Amino acid sequence: MKDLLTTADLTPADFAELMRLTACYAQDPDHDPIFLHHGLVALHFTKPSTRTRVSTEAAVVRLGGTPITLSAAELQLGRGETIEDTARVLSSYVSALVIRSSSDAELARFAGAATVPVINALTDGHHPLQSLTDLFTLGQLFADLPGRRIAYVGAGNNVAVSLAQAAALSGVDIALATPDAYPPDAGGIRAAEQIAAATGSTVTCTRDPAEAVRGASAVYTDVWLSMGDPPHEAADRRAALAPYRVDSALMDRALPEAVFLHCLPAHRGEEVTADVIDGPRSVVFRQAANREPAAQAVLYALLRRKLQGRG
Ligand code: CP
Ligand code: NVA
């Protein structure tokens, strides 16, 4: 595999290997301090980021490389240079490109032209790095994770799709409760269902939050208005999504040991109440911390053949 554009690009074996590598880097962040041999990794973000950008920069440094972060304003892309020319040129300087973009189609064009790995740092459709972290975090908390059920409650978005695909790859059942007006992308869910059919897990879509969380070991939510959503939808989304707010009453319908997850940033009082996200069942800061070893794992997995002649 050259790139990581969507979680569904991975096989169950790839996913398991990334979980193993993430565990390795979580235990010892300095496990491979010269892996990148002073190589550069370019980060091009067209949307804001706290966790993805900093955890990926930190991961590059931990692996012995140097990150170069390029805003849209700094590149000639904004003046009409093509994505293809940009990707080819950057490939001659750097070992990998990490890109946060609105458009999955643009990301695919980067990947098609780049001769180095391209990693999706979030698009409107997908957030694979987040989903790796999420399943890794759940694996830390539940030794018997495969066969358990997790629930996503809220807006059907990039995080929901990648979570569904990651759960399916891990043999974890997932139920997604979203309102009719804001469902997850049908193609992304179909891909998750196909993976689930192969791993023996299930992907269930419902409009009923109580049904989704019944029997769940984890309840996950995300913002109601994503960075790629039109800001003018905010009021309509707040109205449609109000019944999907994760509060302690909803958490009490899940299993007694259920944890709360959120990719962050969060809006307390919108998609989740403060008592849940700041309460004892919340593992959101453990999740956030796990972004760094997960980023190390992805960089290592995509670059090891080229840099070390390793499988
Ligand atoms: N969860 C996540 O991707 O956060 P950032 O937008 O801060 O990178
Ligand atoms: N769904 C959110 C995730 C942020 C990490 C967004 O795309 O804005």
PDB file of C-alpha atoms in Angstrom, residues 144-289:
ATOM      1  CA  ASP A 144     -11.925  -8.647  24.361  1.00  0.00           C
ATOM      2  CA  LEU A 145     -12.804  -5.894  21.870  1.00  0.00           C
ATOM      3  CA  PRO A 146     -13.727  -7.974  18.760  1.00  0.00           C
ATOM      4  CA  GLY A 147     -17.372  -8.974  19.055  1.00  0.00           C
ATOM      5  CA  ARG A 148     -18.244  -6.005  21.267  1.00  0.00           C
ATOM      6  CA  ARG A 149     -20.530  -3.259  20.005  1.00  0.00           C
ATOM      7  CA  ILE A 150     -19.824   0.453  19.782  1.00  0.00           C
ATOM      8  CA  ALA A 151     -22.230   3.274  18.966  1.00  0.00           C
ATOM      9  CA  TYR A 152     -21.795   6.516  17.046  1.00  0.00           C
ATOM     10  CA  VAL A 153     -24.511   9.079  17.767  1.00  0.00           C
ATOM     11  CA  GLY A 154     -24.769  12.419  15.960  1.00  0.00           C
ATOM     12  CA  ALA A 155     -24.089  13.875  12.536  1.00  0.00           C
ATOM     13  CA  GLY A 156     -23.137  11.397   9.831  1.00  0.00           C
ATOM     14  CA  ASN A 157     -19.727  12.706   8.819  1.00  0.00           C
ATOM     15  CA  ASN A 158     -16.102  11.895   7.987  1.00  0.00           C
ATOM     16  CA  VAL A 159     -15.343  10.653  11.513  1.00  0.00           C
ATOM     17  CA  ALA A 160     -18.440   8.426  11.560  1.00  0.00           C
ATOM     18  CA  VAL A 161     -17.546   6.806   8.226  1.00  0.00           C
ATOM     19  CA  SER A 162     -13.928   6.140   9.141  1.00  0.00           C
ATOM     20  CA  LEU A 163     -14.967   4.825  12.562  1.00  0.00           C
ATOM     21  CA  ALA A 164     -17.434   2.411  10.933  1.00  0.00           C
ATOM     22  CA  GLN A 165     -14.740   1.169   8.551  1.00  0.00           C
ATOM     23  CA  ALA A 166     -12.203   0.769  11.366  1.00  0.00           C
ATOM     24  CA  ALA A 167     -14.699  -1.075  13.560  1.00  0.00           C
ATOM     25  CA  ALA A 168     -15.491  -3.449  10.699  1.00  0.00           C
ATOM     26  CA  LEU A 169     -11.787  -4.094  10.069  1.00  0.00           C
ATOM     27  CA  SER A 170     -11.408  -4.927  13.780  1.00  0.00           C
ATOM     28  CA  GLY A 171     -14.398  -7.274  13.958  1.00  0.00           C
ATOM     29  CA  VAL A 172     -16.266  -4.817  16.181  1.00  0.00           C
ATOM     30  CA  ASP A 173     -20.020  -4.299  15.694  1.00  0.00           C
ATOM     31  CA  ILE A 174     -21.024  -0.677  15.199  1.00  0.00           C
ATOM     32  CA  ALA A 175     -24.405   1.045  15.278  1.00  0.00           C
ATOM     33  CA  LEU A 176     -24.704   4.584  13.937  1.00  0.00           C
ATOM     34  CA  ALA A 177     -27.621   6.756  15.000  1.00  0.00           C
ATOM     35  CA  THR A 178     -28.007   9.824  12.804  1.00  0.00           C
ATOM     36  CA  PRO A 179     -31.013  11.960  11.830  1.00  0.00           C
ATOM     37  CA  ASP A 180     -32.524  11.475   8.381  1.00  0.00           C
ATOM     38  CA  ALA A 181     -31.261  14.890   7.292  1.00  0.00           C
ATOM     39  CA  TYR A 182     -27.611  14.189   8.127  1.00  0.00           C
ATOM     40  CA  PRO A 183     -26.831  10.538   7.371  1.00  0.00           C
ATOM     41  CA  PRO A 184     -23.313   9.156   6.912  1.00  0.00           C
ATOM     42  CA  ASP A 185     -22.095   8.907   3.330  1.00  0.00           C
ATOM     43  CA  ALA A 186     -23.747   5.886   1.734  1.00  0.00           C
ATOM     44  CA  GLY A 187     -20.628   4.820  -0.159  1.00  0.00           C
ATOM     45  CA  GLY A 188     -18.515   4.954   2.988  1.00  0.00           C
ATOM     46  CA  ILE A 189     -21.041   2.853   4.890  1.00  0.00           C
ATOM     47  CA  ARG A 190     -21.282   0.350   2.015  1.00  0.00           C
ATOM     48  CA  ALA A 191     -17.513  -0.065   2.170  1.00  0.00           C
ATOM     49  CA  ALA A 192     -17.757  -0.654   5.932  1.00  0.00           C
ATOM     50  CA  GLU A 193     -20.532  -3.222   5.396  1.00  0.00           C
ATOM     51  CA  GLN A 194     -18.443  -5.089   2.839  1.00  0.00           C
ATOM     52  CA  ILE A 195     -15.531  -5.253   5.260  1.00  0.00           C
ATOM     53  CA  ALA A 196     -17.874  -6.315   8.074  1.00  0.00           C
ATOM     54  CA  ALA A 197     -19.233  -9.158   5.942  1.00  0.00           C
ATOM     55  CA  ALA A 198     -15.682 -10.465   5.632  1.00  0.00           C
ATOM     56  CA  THR A 199     -14.750 -10.043   9.307  1.00  0.00           C
ATOM     57  CA  GLY A 200     -18.062 -11.325  10.706  1.00  0.00           C
ATOM     58  CA  SER A 201     -19.081  -8.031  12.299  1.00  0.00           C
ATOM     59  CA  THR A 202     -22.086  -5.801  11.705  1.00  0.00           C
ATOM     60  CA  VAL A 203     -22.743  -2.189  10.696  1.00  0.00           C
ATOM     61  CA  THR A 204     -26.200  -0.953  11.662  1.00  0.00           C
ATOM     62  CA  CYS A 205     -27.656   2.436  10.745  1.00  0.00           C
ATOM     63  CA  THR A 206     -30.645   3.754  12.678  1.00  0.00           C
ATOM     64  CA  ARG A 207     -32.245   7.056  13.530  1.00  0.00           C
ATOM     65  CA  ASP A 208     -32.750   6.003  17.184  1.00  0.00           C
ATOM     66  CA  PRO A 209     -29.905   6.886  19.610  1.00  0.00           C
ATOM     67  CA  ALA A 210     -31.330   4.629  22.354  1.00  0.00           C
ATOM     68  CA  GLU A 211     -31.342   1.662  19.987  1.00  0.00           C
ATOM     69  CA  ALA A 212     -27.772   2.379  18.883  1.00  0.00           C
ATOM     70  CA  VAL A 213     -26.300   2.517  22.387  1.00  0.00           C
ATOM     71  CA  ARG A 214     -28.109  -0.558  23.719  1.00  0.00           C
ATOM     72  CA  GLY A 215     -25.430  -3.108  24.579  1.00  0.00           C
ATOM     73  CA  ALA A 216     -22.638  -0.732  23.516  1.00  0.00           C
ATOM     74  CA  SER A 217     -19.250  -0.680  25.197  1.00  0.00           C
ATOM     75  CA  ALA A 218     -18.500   2.780  23.835  1.00  0.00           C
ATOM     76  CA  VAL A 219     -20.526   5.795  22.755  1.00  0.00           C
ATOM     77  CA  TYR A 220     -18.856   8.148  20.263  1.00  0.00           C
ATOM     78  CA  THR A 221     -19.945  11.527  19.003  1.00  0.00           C
ATOM     79  CA  ASP A 222     -18.489  14.408  16.993  1.00  0.00           C
ATOM     80  CA  VAL A 223     -19.373  18.019  16.233  1.00  0.00           C
ATOM     81  CA  TRP A 224     -22.709  18.733  14.569  1.00  0.00           C
ATOM     82  CA  LEU A 225     -21.183  21.163  12.059  1.00  0.00           C
ATOM     83  CA  SER A 226     -17.968  19.895  10.523  1.00  0.00           C
ATOM     84  CA  MET A 227     -15.339  22.162   8.981  1.00  0.00           C
ATOM     85  CA  GLY A 228     -16.546  21.133   5.523  1.00  0.00           C
ATOM     86  CA  ASP A 229     -20.227  21.814   6.221  1.00  0.00           C
ATOM     87  CA  PRO A 230     -21.850  25.069   5.094  1.00  0.00           C
ATOM     88  CA  PRO A 231     -21.942  27.423   8.108  1.00  0.00           C
ATOM     89  CA  HIS A 232     -25.497  28.482   7.196  1.00  0.00           C
ATOM     90  CA  GLU A 233     -26.656  24.962   8.138  1.00  0.00           C
ATOM     91  CA  ALA A 234     -25.733  25.535  11.805  1.00  0.00           C
ATOM     92  CA  ALA A 235     -29.231  26.366  13.076  1.00  0.00           C
ATOM     93  CA  ASP A 236     -30.946  23.565  11.137  1.00  0.00           C
ATOM     94  CA  ARG A 237     -28.349  21.097  12.323  1.00  0.00           C
ATOM     95  CA  ARG A 238     -28.751  22.169  15.951  1.00  0.00           C
ATOM     96  CA  ALA A 239     -32.499  21.560  15.683  1.00  0.00           C
ATOM     97  CA  ALA A 240     -32.253  18.215  13.890  1.00  0.00           C
ATOM     98  CA  LEU A 241     -29.437  16.928  16.068  1.00  0.00           C
ATOM     99  CA  ALA A 242     -30.712  18.003  19.502  1.00  0.00           C
ATOM    100  CA  PRO A 243     -32.191  14.521  20.162  1.00  0.00           C
ATOM    101  CA  TYR A 244     -28.738  13.066  19.405  1.00  0.00           C
ATOM    102  CA  ARG A 245     -26.889  14.933  22.169  1.00  0.00           C
ATOM    103  CA  VAL A 246     -24.918  12.458  24.288  1.00  0.00           C
ATOM    104  CA  ASP A 247     -25.938  13.028  27.895  1.00  0.00           C
ATOM    105  CA  SER A 248     -25.754  10.891  31.012  1.00  0.00           C
ATOM    106  CA  ALA A 249     -29.232   9.466  30.388  1.00  0.00           C
ATOM    107  CA  LEU A 250     -28.091   8.150  27.006  1.00  0.00           C
ATOM    108  CA  MET A 251     -24.820   6.843  28.486  1.00  0.00           C
ATOM    109  CA  ASP A 252     -26.889   4.989  31.116  1.00  0.00           C
ATOM    110  CA  ARG A 253     -28.605   3.051  28.318  1.00  0.00           C
ATOM    111  CA  ALA A 254     -25.247   1.632  27.211  1.00  0.00           C
ATOM    112  CA  LEU A 255     -23.379  -1.121  29.089  1.00  0.00           C
ATOM    113  CA  PRO A 256     -22.319  -0.243  32.659  1.00  0.00           C
ATOM    114  CA  GLU A 257     -18.661  -0.299  31.581  1.00  0.00           C
ATOM    115  CA  ALA A 258     -19.291   1.898  28.511  1.00  0.00           C
ATOM    116  CA  VAL A 259     -16.810   4.671  27.791  1.00  0.00           C
ATOM    117  CA  PHE A 260     -17.350   7.960  25.966  1.00  0.00           C
ATOM    118  CA  LEU A 261     -15.227   8.921  22.961  1.00  0.00           C
ATOM    119  CA  HIS A 262     -14.957  12.092  20.890  1.00  0.00           C
ATOM    120  CA  CYS A 263     -12.301  12.955  18.323  1.00  0.00           C
ATOM    121  CA  LEU A 264     -12.257  16.589  19.574  1.00  0.00           C
ATOM    122  CA  PRO A 265     -12.635  19.511  19.250  1.00  0.00           C
ATOM    123  CA  ALA A 266     -15.896  19.300  21.225  1.00  0.00           C
ATOM    124  CA  HIS A 267     -18.728  21.695  21.849  1.00  0.00           C
ATOM    125  CA  ARG A 268     -20.004  21.108  25.371  1.00  0.00           C
ATOM    126  CA  GLY A 269     -23.764  21.531  25.499  1.00  0.00           C
ATOM    127  CA  GLU A 270     -24.179  20.707  21.795  1.00  0.00           C
ATOM    128  CA  GLU A 271     -23.221  17.165  20.787  1.00  0.00           C
ATOM    129  CA  VAL A 272     -22.228  16.198  24.349  1.00  0.00           C
ATOM    130  CA  THR A 273     -23.003  17.471  27.813  1.00  0.00           C
ATOM    131  CA  ALA A 274     -20.150  18.676  30.003  1.00  0.00           C
ATOM    132  CA  ASP A 275     -20.859  16.075  32.688  1.00  0.00           C
ATOM    133  CA  VAL A 276     -20.283  13.267  30.169  1.00  0.00           C
ATOM    134  CA  ILE A 277     -17.171  14.583  28.385  1.00  0.00           C
ATOM    135  CA  ASP A 278     -15.605  15.743  31.651  1.00  0.00           C
ATOM    136  CA  GLY A 279     -16.879  12.749  33.637  1.00  0.00           C
ATOM    137  CA  PRO A 280     -15.359   9.428  34.659  1.00  0.00           C
ATOM    138  CA  ARG A 281     -16.448   7.511  31.560  1.00  0.00           C
ATOM    139  CA  SER A 282     -14.780   9.907  29.149  1.00  0.00           C
ATOM    140  CA  VAL A 283     -11.557   8.757  27.505  1.00  0.00           C
ATOM    141  CA  VAL A 284     -11.225  11.688  25.114  1.00  0.00           C
ATOM    142  CA  PHE A 285      -7.824  12.850  26.341  1.00  0.00           C
ATOM    143  CA  ARG A 286      -6.419   9.332  26.188  1.00  0.00           C
ATOM    144  CA  GLN A 287      -7.713   9.254  22.602  1.00  0.00           C
ATOM    145  CA  ALA A 288      -6.040  12.569  21.816  1.00  0.00           C
ATOM    146  CA  ALA A 289      -2.736  11.394  23.309  1.00  0.00           C
TER     147      ALA A 289
END
